[in-house]
Amino acid sequence: MEEGRAERRRRTEAPSHTQGGPRRAGVMTDVHRRFLQLLMTHGVLEEWDVRRLQKHCYRVHDRTAAVEELEDFINNINSVLESLYIEIKKGATEDDGRPVYALVNLATTSVSKMASDFAENELDLFRKALELIIDSETGFASSTNILNLVDQLKGKKMRKKEAEQVLQKFVQNKWLIEKEGEFTLHSRAILEMEQYIRETYPDAVKICNICHSLLIQGQSCETCGIRMHLPCVAKYFQSNSEPRCPHCNDYWPHEIPVFDPEKEREAATSRATKRSLRSRQH
Amino acid sequence: MSEQSKDVCDPSSAAEASDSEVNSSPGVPGGLSPPASQAAILAGPETPPLGPTDAPLASPPPQAPSEEGDPKALQQASEEGRAHQAPSVAQPGPAPPAPAQLVQKAHELMWYVLVKDQKRMIIWFPDMVKDVIGSYKKWCRSILRRTSLILARVFGLHLRLTSLHTMEFSLVKALEPEELDRVALSNRMPMTGLLLMILSLIYVKGRGARESAVWNVLRILGLRPWKKHSTFGDVRKLITEEFVQQNYLKYQRVPHAEPPEYEFFWGSRASREITKMQIMEFLARVFKKDPQAWPSRYREALEEARALREADPSAHCPRNSVSED
């Protein structure tokens, strides 16, 4: 999905200027500027929120104009942002494929966005948790395992109690998600840190066979080991009664999830059933 | 402006180069770069600054006029500054970096500022230098200027030096003030709503609001000091520590009160970012009344709005000289 967008962008954009020169005439209006401001304010937004935001910006600045199709709207903005090494990136929640958007910095200066929020030992705790999550089979790292690493942290000494609170801070700031005492990456962290993660853990990192993006949670083929995101599985095997691994053609051993990203209530209930599925998958 | 900290990079002159307003006391252009780079700045964003002579300057010329962004006066002052230190030989500085490197630094600074603002943290000039500009300190003025230009053009935000004394910058919307954008997105509303509730209470009272009064109001929203809330978490910590740390509220002991009691006041950041009219509109919405139901407060809000308009007539134009489009 991301390749298509990137290709389209390359075809439509004007040659980018590296100095602060004038952009393509007419692209950046106050509508776009307010959109960017608010997207930045919120960090990460789900698609329905983004659409509301877009409509709000039109209402404020340009009531008469027709609201541009969201994808084109975002592509337009991204063509301006490209020379600044930032972009509005689209991803999906790993458990039920809801599309999310965030303004991300493409320059890989490590966990740059977090750096201003947290102390040195807190950042290191995050890095340790990140490593455990990436190395794990399920994409989850248990609280116990993370807390056991507290002695190895750089910076000021941190007690386990303190570390528990720091982990909660990560959850509140949408860097981690907690489920039953285990932690995985929030879709925001995946969106913003994908590049950093790929470069820092090139051997351990897992990639989805379908969309080729970073994979933290997903299903894997027991024969050849390739992995797929749950939403990617759902899409790929849609209405396929005999799902087979796209790589080795063996029968796909897991239950195929069914998604309708529009209906969130369904997603919420299927999340509960998927939790029990996940424990069987690996 | 102490010699040891600024070199050629002074937040006020850098800010003046980029933005024609300094909100606080007129900036004394302490750290000055040679007129060559001044000319470069006047010429336009494309020209990289030249800074071969980067001798640390002596104390600034005492009679520096209060030039609020008058480039000619700034140039004059810089020439005076150079005359002052003519006897001291300029040390040969490092070669100026490639323009592309300065551009990259400007982009890093832009992101840094955006993130700080997103986290509602103070944008402190020494932090900017330490965390982003680093060894490019001598070109920080041009870096800052380029960053301001980008922020204005792409995001519609002004990077403004809000306090020369504390060297704080803030990001201010350059667009038509659409009060409470966050209302459009409910997931942000809770924090803002809570803060506005307290600010409104203080405003309506006309003086500090006792903590007990604040909790009476918050009880209506179902918030208690001892209960953890699903959205706000520890509410008491939020309002007595976090909002205070962000300068939205002041939390002070009531003098002579026995047993000890505390009261809330508007913080400096609230006074800067939120207008009285916004409070009136908030009250009107929450209580479903006309703002004129609080007549004296409404009058105050009108006066403040008038004063703001007179002080800065350009504030109402969504376009300004920087964001050409």
Coordinates of C-alpha atoms in Angstrom, one line a residue:
Chain A
M1 CA 0.0 0.0 0.0
E2 CA 2.8 2.4 0.8
E3 CA 4.7 1.7 -2.4
G4 CA 1.7 2.7 -4.5
R5 CA 1.5 6.0 -2.8
A6 CA 5.2 6.7 -3.1
E7 CA 5.1 5.9 -6.8
R8 CA 2.1 8.1 -7.4
R9 CA 3.8 10.9 -5.5
R10 CA 6.9 10.6 -7.5
R11 CA 4.9 10.9 -10.7
T12 CA 2.9 13.9 -9.8
E13 CA 5.3 16.1 -7.8
A14 CA 7.4 18.9 -9.2
P15 CA 11.2 18.7 -8.7
S16 CA 11.8 19.4 -5.1
H17 CA 13.8 22.4 -3.9
T18 CA 16.3 21.9 -1.1
Q19 CA 16.5 25.6 -0.2
G20 CA 13.4 27.3 1.3
G21 CA 12.3 28.3 -2.1
P22 CA 8.7 28.8 -3.3
R23 CA 6.7 25.6 -3.5
R24 CA 4.4 24.6 -6.3
A25 CA 2.0 27.4 -6.6
G26 CA -1.3 26.9 -4.9
V27 CA -0.5 23.8 -3.0
M28 CA 0.0 25.0 0.5
T29 CA -3.0 27.0 1.6
D30 CA -4.2 27.9 5.0
V31 CA -6.4 24.8 4.9
H32 CA -3.3 22.6 4.6
R33 CA -1.4 24.6 7.2
R34 CA -4.1 24.3 9.8
F35 CA -4.4 20.6 8.9
L36 CA -0.7 20.1 9.5
Q37 CA -0.8 22.1 12.8
L38 CA -3.6 20.0 14.2
L39 CA -2.2 16.7 13.0
M40 CA 1.1 17.6 14.7
T41 CA -0.8 18.6 17.8
H42 CA -2.5 15.2 18.1
G43 CA 0.5 13.0 17.3
V44 CA -1.4 10.1 15.8
L45 CA -4.9 10.0 14.5
E46 CA -7.2 7.4 13.1
E47 CA -8.7 7.8 9.7
W48 CA -12.1 9.0 10.7
D49 CA -10.5 11.6 12.9
V50 CA -8.3 12.7 10.1
R51 CA -11.3 13.1 7.8
R52 CA -13.1 15.2 10.4
L53 CA -10.0 17.3 10.8
Q54 CA -9.8 17.8 7.1
K55 CA -13.4 18.9 6.9
H56 CA -12.9 21.2 9.9
C57 CA -10.0 22.9 8.1
Y58 CA -12.0 23.5 5.0
R59 CA -14.8 24.9 7.1
V60 CA -12.5 27.4 8.8
H61 CA -10.6 28.6 5.8
D62 CA -12.4 27.8 2.6
R63 CA -16.0 27.0 3.0
T64 CA -16.8 27.2 -0.7
A65 CA -14.2 24.8 -1.9
A66 CA -14.9 21.1 -2.4
V67 CA -13.2 18.9 0.1
E68 CA -10.4 17.1 -1.8
E69 CA -10.2 13.4 -1.6
L70 CA -8.1 12.6 1.5
E71 CA -5.4 10.6 -0.3
D72 CA -4.8 13.4 -2.8
F73 CA -5.0 16.0 -0.1
I74 CA -2.3 14.2 1.9
N75 CA -0.2 13.5 -1.2
N76 CA -0.2 17.2 -2.0
I77 CA 1.0 18.1 1.4
N78 CA 3.6 15.4 1.4
S79 CA 5.1 16.7 -1.9
V80 CA 5.7 20.0 0.0
L81 CA 7.1 18.2 3.1
E82 CA 9.4 16.0 1.1
S83 CA 12.3 18.4 1.0
L84 CA 12.0 18.9 4.8
Y85 CA 12.4 15.1 5.4
I86 CA 9.1 14.8 7.1
E87 CA 5.9 13.2 5.8
I88 CA 2.3 12.3 6.8
K89 CA 2.6 8.6 7.0
K90 CA -0.3 6.2 6.9
G91 CA -0.1 2.9 8.7
A92 CA -2.6 0.5 10.3
T93 CA -3.2 -0.9 13.7
E94 CA -1.7 -4.3 13.8
D95 CA -4.5 -6.0 15.6
D96 CA -7.4 -4.9 13.5
G97 CA -6.1 -2.9 10.6
R98 CA -7.6 0.4 11.4
P99 CA -5.8 3.1 9.4
V100 CA -3.8 5.6 11.3
Y101 CA -1.9 8.7 10.3
A102 CA 1.0 10.6 11.9
L103 CA 3.4 13.3 10.9
V104 CA 6.8 11.5 11.0
N105 CA 10.4 12.6 10.7
L106 CA 12.1 10.6 8.0
A107 CA 15.6 11.5 9.2
T108 CA 16.6 8.7 11.4
T109 CA 18.0 10.4 14.5
S110 CA 17.2 7.4 16.7
V111 CA 14.2 7.8 18.9
S112 CA 14.2 11.4 18.2
K113 CA 10.6 12.3 19.0
M114 CA 10.8 10.7 22.3
A115 CA 14.1 12.1 23.3
S116 CA 12.8 15.4 24.6
D117 CA 10.2 13.7 26.8
F118 CA 12.1 11.3 28.8
A119 CA 15.2 11.1 30.9
E120 CA 18.2 9.0 29.8
N121 CA 17.4 6.0 31.9
E122 CA 13.7 6.1 30.7
L123 CA 14.8 6.2 27.1
D124 CA 17.1 3.3 27.7
L125 CA 14.2 1.4 29.3
F126 CA 12.2 2.0 26.2
R127 CA 15.1 0.7 24.1
K128 CA 15.3 -2.4 26.2
A129 CA 11.6 -3.0 25.9
L130 CA 11.8 -2.4 22.2
E131 CA 14.5 -5.0 21.8
L132 CA 12.6 -7.6 23.7
I133 CA 9.5 -6.9 21.6
I134 CA 11.3 -7.2 18.4
D135 CA 13.1 -10.4 19.4
S136 CA 9.9 -12.0 20.7
E137 CA 7.9 -14.5 18.7
T138 CA 4.5 -12.9 19.6
G139 CA 5.6 -9.3 19.3
F140 CA 4.9 -8.9 23.1
A141 CA 7.3 -8.6 25.9
S142 CA 6.3 -9.4 29.4
S143 CA 6.4 -6.8 32.1
T144 CA 8.6 -9.1 34.2
N145 CA 11.2 -9.6 31.5
I146 CA 11.4 -5.8 30.9
L147 CA 11.6 -5.0 34.6
N148 CA 14.4 -7.6 35.1
L149 CA 16.6 -5.4 32.8
V150 CA 16.3 -2.4 35.1
D151 CA 19.8 -2.9 36.5
Q152 CA 21.3 -2.6 33.0
L153 CA 19.9 0.8 32.3
K154 CA 22.1 3.8 31.5
G155 CA 21.9 6.9 33.5
K156 CA 20.4 7.2 37.0
K157 CA 19.6 4.0 38.8
M158 CA 15.9 3.1 38.5
R159 CA 14.0 0.9 40.8
K160 CA 11.5 -1.6 39.5
K161 CA 8.6 0.3 41.0
E162 CA 9.7 3.4 39.1
A163 CA 10.2 1.4 35.9
E164 CA 6.6 0.2 36.2
Q165 CA 5.4 3.8 36.2
V166 CA 7.7 4.7 33.3
L167 CA 6.1 1.9 31.3
Q168 CA 2.7 3.3 32.1
K169 CA 3.9 6.7 30.9
F170 CA 4.9 5.1 27.6
V171 CA 1.4 3.6 27.3
Q172 CA -0.2 7.0 28.0
N173 CA 1.9 8.7 25.5
K174 CA 1.0 6.0 22.9
W175 CA 4.4 4.5 22.5
L176 CA 3.5 1.1 23.9
I177 CA 0.3 -0.8 24.3
E178 CA -0.3 -3.0 27.3
K179 CA -2.4 -6.2 27.2
E180 CA -2.6 -8.5 30.2
G181 CA 0.8 -7.6 31.6
E182 CA 2.6 -7.7 28.3
F183 CA 3.7 -4.8 26.1
T184 CA 3.9 -4.3 22.4
L185 CA 4.4 -1.3 20.2
H186 CA 1.6 1.2 19.6
S187 CA 0.9 1.9 16.0
R188 CA 2.3 5.4 16.6
A189 CA 5.7 4.0 17.6
I190 CA 5.6 1.7 14.5
L191 CA 4.8 4.5 12.2
E192 CA 7.4 6.9 13.6
M193 CA 10.2 4.5 14.3
E194 CA 10.0 2.0 11.5
Q195 CA 13.1 3.4 9.8
Y196 CA 15.0 3.5 13.0
I197 CA 14.0 0.0 13.9
R198 CA 14.9 -1.4 10.5
E199 CA 18.3 0.2 10.7
T200 CA 19.1 -0.6 14.3
Y201 CA 17.9 -4.2 14.3
P202 CA 18.4 -5.4 10.7
D203 CA 18.7 -9.0 11.7
A204 CA 15.9 -9.3 14.2
V205 CA 13.4 -7.2 12.5
K206 CA 10.4 -9.0 11.0
I207 CA 8.7 -7.9 7.8
C208 CA 5.2 -8.7 6.5
N209 CA 5.3 -10.8 3.4
I210 CA 2.4 -9.0 1.9
C211 CA 2.8 -5.3 2.6
H212 CA 6.6 -5.4 3.2
S213 CA 6.3 -3.1 6.2
L214 CA 7.6 -3.6 9.7
L215 CA 5.8 -6.4 11.5
I216 CA 5.5 -6.7 15.3
Q217 CA 2.4 -8.8 15.7
G218 CA 1.1 -11.2 13.1
Q219 CA 0.8 -14.8 11.9
S220 CA 3.6 -16.9 10.6
C221 CA 3.8 -19.9 8.4
E222 CA 5.0 -22.9 10.4
T223 CA 6.8 -24.4 7.5
C224 CA 8.8 -21.6 5.9
G225 CA 8.5 -19.0 8.5
I226 CA 7.2 -16.0 6.5
R227 CA 5.0 -13.6 8.4
M228 CA 2.0 -11.5 7.7
H229 CA 0.1 -8.8 9.6
L230 CA -3.4 -9.9 10.8
P231 CA -5.1 -7.3 8.6
C232 CA -2.9 -8.4 5.7
V233 CA -3.9 -12.0 6.3
A234 CA -7.5 -11.0 6.3
K235 CA -7.2 -9.2 3.0
Y236 CA -5.1 -11.8 1.3
F237 CA -7.1 -14.8 2.2
Q238 CA -10.5 -13.0 1.9
S239 CA -13.1 -15.6 0.9
N240 CA -10.5 -18.2 0.3
S241 CA -11.7 -21.5 1.6
E242 CA -8.3 -23.2 1.4
P243 CA -5.7 -20.6 2.5
R244 CA -2.2 -21.5 1.5
C245 CA 1.1 -19.9 2.3
P246 CA 2.0 -17.5 -0.5
H247 CA 5.6 -18.6 -0.2
C248 CA 5.8 -22.3 0.3
N249 CA 2.2 -23.2 -0.6
D250 CA 1.6 -25.2 2.6
Y251 CA -1.8 -24.9 4.2
W252 CA -2.0 -21.8 6.3
P253 CA -2.3 -23.2 9.8
H254 CA -4.1 -20.3 11.5
E255 CA -7.6 -19.0 11.7
I256 CA -8.2 -16.2 9.2
P257 CA -9.4 -13.0 10.9
V258 CA -12.3 -11.1 9.4
F259 CA -12.1 -7.3 9.4
D260 CA -14.4 -4.5 8.6
P261 CA -12.3 -1.4 9.5
E262 CA -15.4 0.8 9.2
K263 CA -17.3 -0.9 12.0
E264 CA -15.3 -0.3 15.2
R265 CA -17.6 -2.1 17.4
E266 CA -17.1 -5.3 15.5
A267 CA -13.3 -4.8 15.8
A268 CA -13.6 -4.4 19.5
T269 CA -15.4 -7.7 20.0
S270 CA -13.2 -9.5 17.5
R271 CA -10.2 -8.2 19.4
A272 CA -11.4 -10.2 22.3
T273 CA -11.6 -13.4 20.3
K274 CA -8.3 -12.7 18.6
R275 CA -6.6 -12.5 21.9
S276 CA -7.4 -16.2 22.5
L277 CA -6.3 -16.9 18.9
R278 CA -3.0 -15.2 19.4
S279 CA -2.1 -17.4 22.2
R280 CA -2.6 -20.4 20.0
Q281 CA -0.7 -19.1 17.0
H282 CA 2.9 -19.3 18.2
Chain B
M1 CA 23.8 39.3 27.8
S2 CA 26.8 37.5 29.2
E3 CA 29.7 37.1 27.0
Q4 CA 30.3 33.4 27.6
S5 CA 27.0 32.1 26.5
K6 CA 26.2 33.9 23.3
D7 CA 29.2 34.4 21.0
V8 CA 27.7 35.5 17.7
C9 CA 24.4 33.8 18.4
D10 CA 21.9 35.9 20.2
P11 CA 18.3 34.9 20.4
S12 CA 16.9 38.4 20.1
S13 CA 18.7 39.4 17.0
A14 CA 18.1 36.0 15.5
A15 CA 14.5 36.4 16.3
E16 CA 14.4 39.9 14.9
A17 CA 16.0 38.7 11.8
S18 CA 13.2 36.2 11.3
D19 CA 10.2 37.8 12.9
S20 CA 9.6 41.5 13.2
E21 CA 8.2 41.3 16.7
V22 CA 9.8 40.8 20.1
N23 CA 7.1 40.6 22.6
S24 CA 9.0 41.7 25.7
S25 CA 11.6 44.4 26.3
P26 CA 13.4 45.6 23.3
G27 CA 16.2 43.3 22.4
V28 CA 19.7 44.6 22.7
P29 CA 21.6 43.1 19.9
G30 CA 24.3 41.7 22.0
G31 CA 25.7 39.0 19.7
L32 CA 26.3 40.5 16.4
S33 CA 27.6 39.0 13.2
P34 CA 29.6 40.9 10.6
P35 CA 27.6 43.1 8.2
A36 CA 28.3 40.6 5.5
S37 CA 26.0 38.1 6.9
Q38 CA 23.6 40.8 7.7
A39 CA 23.4 41.7 4.0
A40 CA 23.0 38.0 3.2
I41 CA 20.0 37.9 5.5
L42 CA 18.5 40.9 3.9
A43 CA 19.1 39.5 0.5
G44 CA 17.0 36.5 1.0
P45 CA 16.8 33.0 2.3
E46 CA 18.8 31.4 -0.5
T47 CA 22.1 33.0 0.3
P48 CA 24.1 31.2 2.9
P49 CA 25.6 33.4 5.6
L50 CA 29.3 34.1 5.6
G51 CA 30.9 34.1 8.9
P52 CA 34.7 33.9 8.6
T53 CA 35.2 36.4 11.4
D54 CA 33.5 35.1 14.4
A55 CA 35.3 36.9 17.1
P56 CA 33.4 36.9 20.4
L57 CA 32.3 40.4 20.9
A58 CA 32.7 42.7 23.9
S59 CA 29.7 43.9 25.8
P60 CA 27.1 45.4 23.4
P61 CA 27.1 49.1 22.6
P62 CA 25.3 50.7 25.6
Q63 CA 23.1 53.0 23.5
A64 CA 21.6 50.4 21.3
P65 CA 18.4 51.8 20.0
S66 CA 15.3 49.7 20.4
E67 CA 15.1 48.6 16.8
E68 CA 12.2 46.3 16.5
G69 CA 13.3 44.5 13.4
D70 CA 14.5 47.6 11.5
P71 CA 17.2 45.9 9.5
K72 CA 19.0 49.2 8.8
A73 CA 19.3 50.0 12.5
L74 CA 20.4 46.4 13.1
Q75 CA 23.1 46.8 10.6
Q76 CA 24.1 50.1 12.1
A77 CA 24.3 48.5 15.5
S78 CA 26.4 45.7 14.2
E79 CA 28.8 48.1 12.6
E80 CA 29.0 49.9 15.9
G81 CA 29.7 46.7 17.5
R82 CA 32.5 45.9 15.2
A83 CA 34.0 49.3 15.7
H84 CA 34.0 48.6 19.4
Q85 CA 36.1 45.6 19.0
A86 CA 38.3 46.7 16.2
P87 CA 41.4 46.5 18.3
S88 CA 40.8 42.8 19.1
V89 CA 41.9 40.7 16.2
A90 CA 39.3 38.4 14.8
Q91 CA 40.2 34.8 15.3
P92 CA 40.1 32.8 12.1
G93 CA 37.0 30.7 12.6
P94 CA 36.1 27.3 11.1
A95 CA 35.2 27.4 7.4
P96 CA 31.5 28.1 6.9
P97 CA 29.5 24.9 6.4
A98 CA 28.0 24.0 3.1
P99 CA 24.5 25.5 2.6
A100 CA 23.0 22.1 2.5
Q101 CA 24.2 21.4 6.0
L102 CA 22.7 24.6 7.3
V103 CA 19.4 23.7 5.6
Q104 CA 19.5 20.3 7.2
K105 CA 20.1 21.9 10.6
A106 CA 17.1 24.2 9.9
H107 CA 15.0 21.2 9.2
E108 CA 16.1 19.5 12.4
L109 CA 15.4 22.6 14.4
M110 CA 12.0 22.8 12.8
W111 CA 11.1 19.3 13.9
Y112 CA 12.6 19.9 17.4
V113 CA 10.4 23.0 17.9
L114 CA 7.3 21.2 16.6
V115 CA 7.8 18.3 18.9
K116 CA 8.5 20.5 21.9
D117 CA 5.3 22.4 21.1
Q118 CA 3.4 19.2 20.7
K119 CA 4.4 18.1 24.1
R120 CA 3.6 21.6 25.4
M121 CA 7.1 22.0 26.7
I122 CA 9.0 25.2 26.9
I123 CA 11.1 26.0 23.8
W124 CA 14.3 27.3 25.5
F125 CA 16.9 28.9 23.4
P126 CA 19.9 27.3 25.2
D127 CA 18.3 23.9 24.7
M128 CA 17.9 24.6 21.0
V129 CA 21.6 25.4 20.8
K130 CA 22.6 22.4 22.9
D131 CA 20.3 19.8 21.3
V132 CA 20.2 20.8 17.7
I133 CA 22.5 23.6 16.6
G134 CA 25.5 22.3 18.4
S135 CA 28.7 23.2 16.6
Y136 CA 26.9 25.4 14.1
K137 CA 26.3 27.9 16.9
K138 CA 27.9 30.6 14.9
W139 CA 25.3 30.3 12.2
C140 CA 22.4 29.9 14.4
R141 CA 20.9 33.1 13.4
S142 CA 20.5 32.0 9.8
I143 CA 19.4 28.6 10.8
L144 CA 16.8 30.1 13.1
R145 CA 15.6 32.4 10.3
R146 CA 15.3 29.6 7.8
T147 CA 13.4 27.5 10.4
S148 CA 11.0 30.4 11.0
L149 CA 10.4 30.8 7.3
I150 CA 9.6 27.1 6.9
L151 CA 7.3 27.0 9.9
A152 CA 5.4 30.1 8.6
R153 CA 5.1 28.9 5.0
V154 CA 4.3 25.2 5.6
F155 CA 2.6 25.2 9.0
G156 CA 1.3 28.7 9.4
L157 CA 3.1 29.1 12.7
H158 CA 5.2 31.9 14.0
L159 CA 8.3 31.0 15.9
R160 CA 8.3 33.9 18.3
L161 CA 10.7 35.0 21.0
T162 CA 8.2 35.5 23.8
S163 CA 10.6 36.4 26.5
L164 CA 14.0 37.8 26.0
H165 CA 14.7 37.5 29.7
T166 CA 14.1 33.8 30.0
M167 CA 15.0 33.2 26.4
E168 CA 11.9 31.3 25.7
F169 CA 10.4 30.9 22.3
S170 CA 6.9 29.8 21.5
L171 CA 5.0 28.7 18.4
V172 CA 2.1 30.9 17.8
K173 CA -0.6 30.4 15.2
A174 CA -0.3 32.9 12.3
L175 CA -3.6 31.9 11.0
E176 CA -6.9 33.5 11.8
P177 CA -7.5 32.5 15.5
E178 CA -10.0 29.7 15.4
E179 CA -10.5 29.3 19.1
L180 CA -10.4 25.9 20.4
D181 CA -9.6 23.9 17.3
R182 CA -9.3 21.1 19.7
V183 CA -13.0 21.2 20.2
A184 CA -13.2 19.8 16.7
L185 CA -11.4 16.7 17.9
S186 CA -12.9 15.3 21.0
N187 CA -9.9 13.3 22.1
R188 CA -8.0 16.5 22.9
M189 CA -10.9 18.3 24.5
P190 CA -10.7 16.7 28.0
M191 CA -7.5 18.3 28.9
T192 CA -8.4 21.6 27.4
G193 CA -11.9 21.5 28.9
L194 CA -10.5 20.8 32.3
L195 CA -8.0 23.7 32.1
L196 CA -10.6 26.1 30.7
M197 CA -13.0 25.2 33.4
I198 CA -10.5 26.2 36.1
L199 CA -9.4 29.3 34.2
S200 CA -13.0 30.4 33.7
L201 CA -13.7 29.9 37.4
I202 CA -10.7 32.1 38.3
Y203 CA -11.7 34.7 35.7
V204 CA -15.3 34.9 36.9
K205 CA -14.2 35.2 40.5
G206 CA -11.9 38.0 39.5
R207 CA -9.2 36.8 41.8
G208 CA -7.6 33.6 42.8
A209 CA -9.8 30.5 43.1
R210 CA -9.3 28.5 46.3
E211 CA -8.6 24.9 45.8
S212 CA -11.8 24.0 47.6
A213 CA -13.8 26.0 45.1
V214 CA -12.1 24.4 42.2
W215 CA -12.9 20.9 43.5
N216 CA -16.5 22.0 44.0
V217 CA -16.7 22.7 40.3
L218 CA -14.8 19.6 39.3
R219 CA -17.1 17.5 41.4
I220 CA -19.8 18.4 38.9
L221 CA -17.7 16.7 36.2
G222 CA -17.3 13.7 38.5
L223 CA -13.7 14.4 39.4
R224 CA -12.4 13.9 42.9
P225 CA -9.0 14.6 44.2
W226 CA -8.6 11.1 45.6
K227 CA -10.0 9.2 42.7
K228 CA -8.1 8.2 39.6
H229 CA -9.9 9.1 36.4
S230 CA -9.9 7.1 33.2
T231 CA -9.0 10.0 31.0
F232 CA -7.2 12.4 33.4
G233 CA -5.5 9.9 35.7
D234 CA -4.4 11.6 38.9
V235 CA -6.4 14.8 38.5
R236 CA -4.9 16.5 41.5
K237 CA -1.4 16.0 40.2
L238 CA -2.5 17.2 36.8
I239 CA -3.8 20.5 38.0
T240 CA -1.4 21.2 40.8
E241 CA 1.8 20.0 39.1
E242 CA 1.5 19.5 35.3
F243 CA -0.6 22.5 34.5
V244 CA 1.6 24.6 36.8
Q245 CA 4.8 23.3 35.2
Q246 CA 3.4 24.2 31.8
N247 CA 2.7 27.7 33.1
Y248 CA -1.0 27.4 32.5
L249 CA -1.8 27.8 36.2
K250 CA -0.2 29.1 39.3
Y251 CA -0.8 27.2 42.5
Q252 CA 0.0 29.3 45.6
R253 CA -0.4 29.1 49.3
V254 CA -3.0 31.5 50.6
P255 CA -1.2 33.8 53.0
H256 CA -2.2 33.6 56.6
A257 CA -4.7 30.8 56.1
E258 CA -4.9 28.4 59.0
P259 CA -5.1 25.4 58.3
P260 CA -3.0 25.9 55.1
E261 CA -5.0 26.4 52.0
Y262 CA -4.0 26.9 48.4
E263 CA -5.4 28.9 45.5
F264 CA -5.1 28.9 41.7
F265 CA -4.3 31.8 39.4
W266 CA -3.8 32.1 35.7
G267 CA -0.3 31.2 34.6
S268 CA 1.8 33.3 32.3
R269 CA 1.2 30.9 29.4
A270 CA -2.6 31.0 29.9
S271 CA -2.5 34.8 29.8
R272 CA -0.5 34.6 26.6
E273 CA -2.4 31.9 24.7
I274 CA -6.0 32.3 25.9
T275 CA -8.1 35.5 25.5
K276 CA -10.8 36.6 27.8
M277 CA -13.2 36.4 24.9
Q278 CA -12.4 32.7 24.5
I279 CA -13.3 32.2 28.2
M280 CA -16.6 34.0 27.7
E281 CA -17.4 31.8 24.7
F282 CA -16.5 28.7 26.7
L283 CA -18.7 29.8 29.5
A284 CA -21.5 30.5 27.1
R285 CA -21.2 27.1 25.6
V286 CA -21.0 25.2 28.8
F287 CA -23.8 27.0 30.6
K288 CA -25.9 27.5 27.5
K289 CA -26.2 31.2 28.3
D290 CA -25.3 34.4 26.5
P291 CA -21.8 35.7 27.4
Q292 CA -23.5 38.8 28.5
A293 CA -24.9 36.9 31.4
W294 CA -21.6 37.8 33.1
P295 CA -21.8 41.5 32.3
S296 CA -18.7 42.9 34.0
R297 CA -16.5 40.0 32.7
Y298 CA -17.9 40.4 29.3
R299 CA -17.0 44.1 29.3
E300 CA -13.5 43.2 30.4
A301 CA -13.2 40.7 27.5
L302 CA -14.4 43.3 25.0
E303 CA -11.8 45.7 26.3
E304 CA -9.1 43.2 26.0
A305 CA -10.1 42.3 22.5
R306 CA -10.1 45.9 21.5
A307 CA -6.7 46.4 23.1
L308 CA -5.3 43.4 21.2
R309 CA -6.7 44.6 17.9
E310 CA -5.1 48.0 18.4
A311 CA -1.8 46.6 19.5
D312 CA -1.5 44.3 16.5
P313 CA -3.8 45.1 13.6
S314 CA -2.1 42.4 11.5
A315 CA -3.2 39.7 13.8
H316 CA -6.5 39.6 12.0
C317 CA -5.0 39.1 8.6
P318 CA -4.4 35.4 8.0
R319 CA -1.6 36.4 5.6
N320 CA 1.5 38.2 6.7
S321 CA 4.7 39.2 4.9
V322 CA 6.3 35.9 5.7
S323 CA 3.8 33.4 4.4
E324 CA 3.5 34.5 0.8
D325 CA 1.3 32.3 -1.2

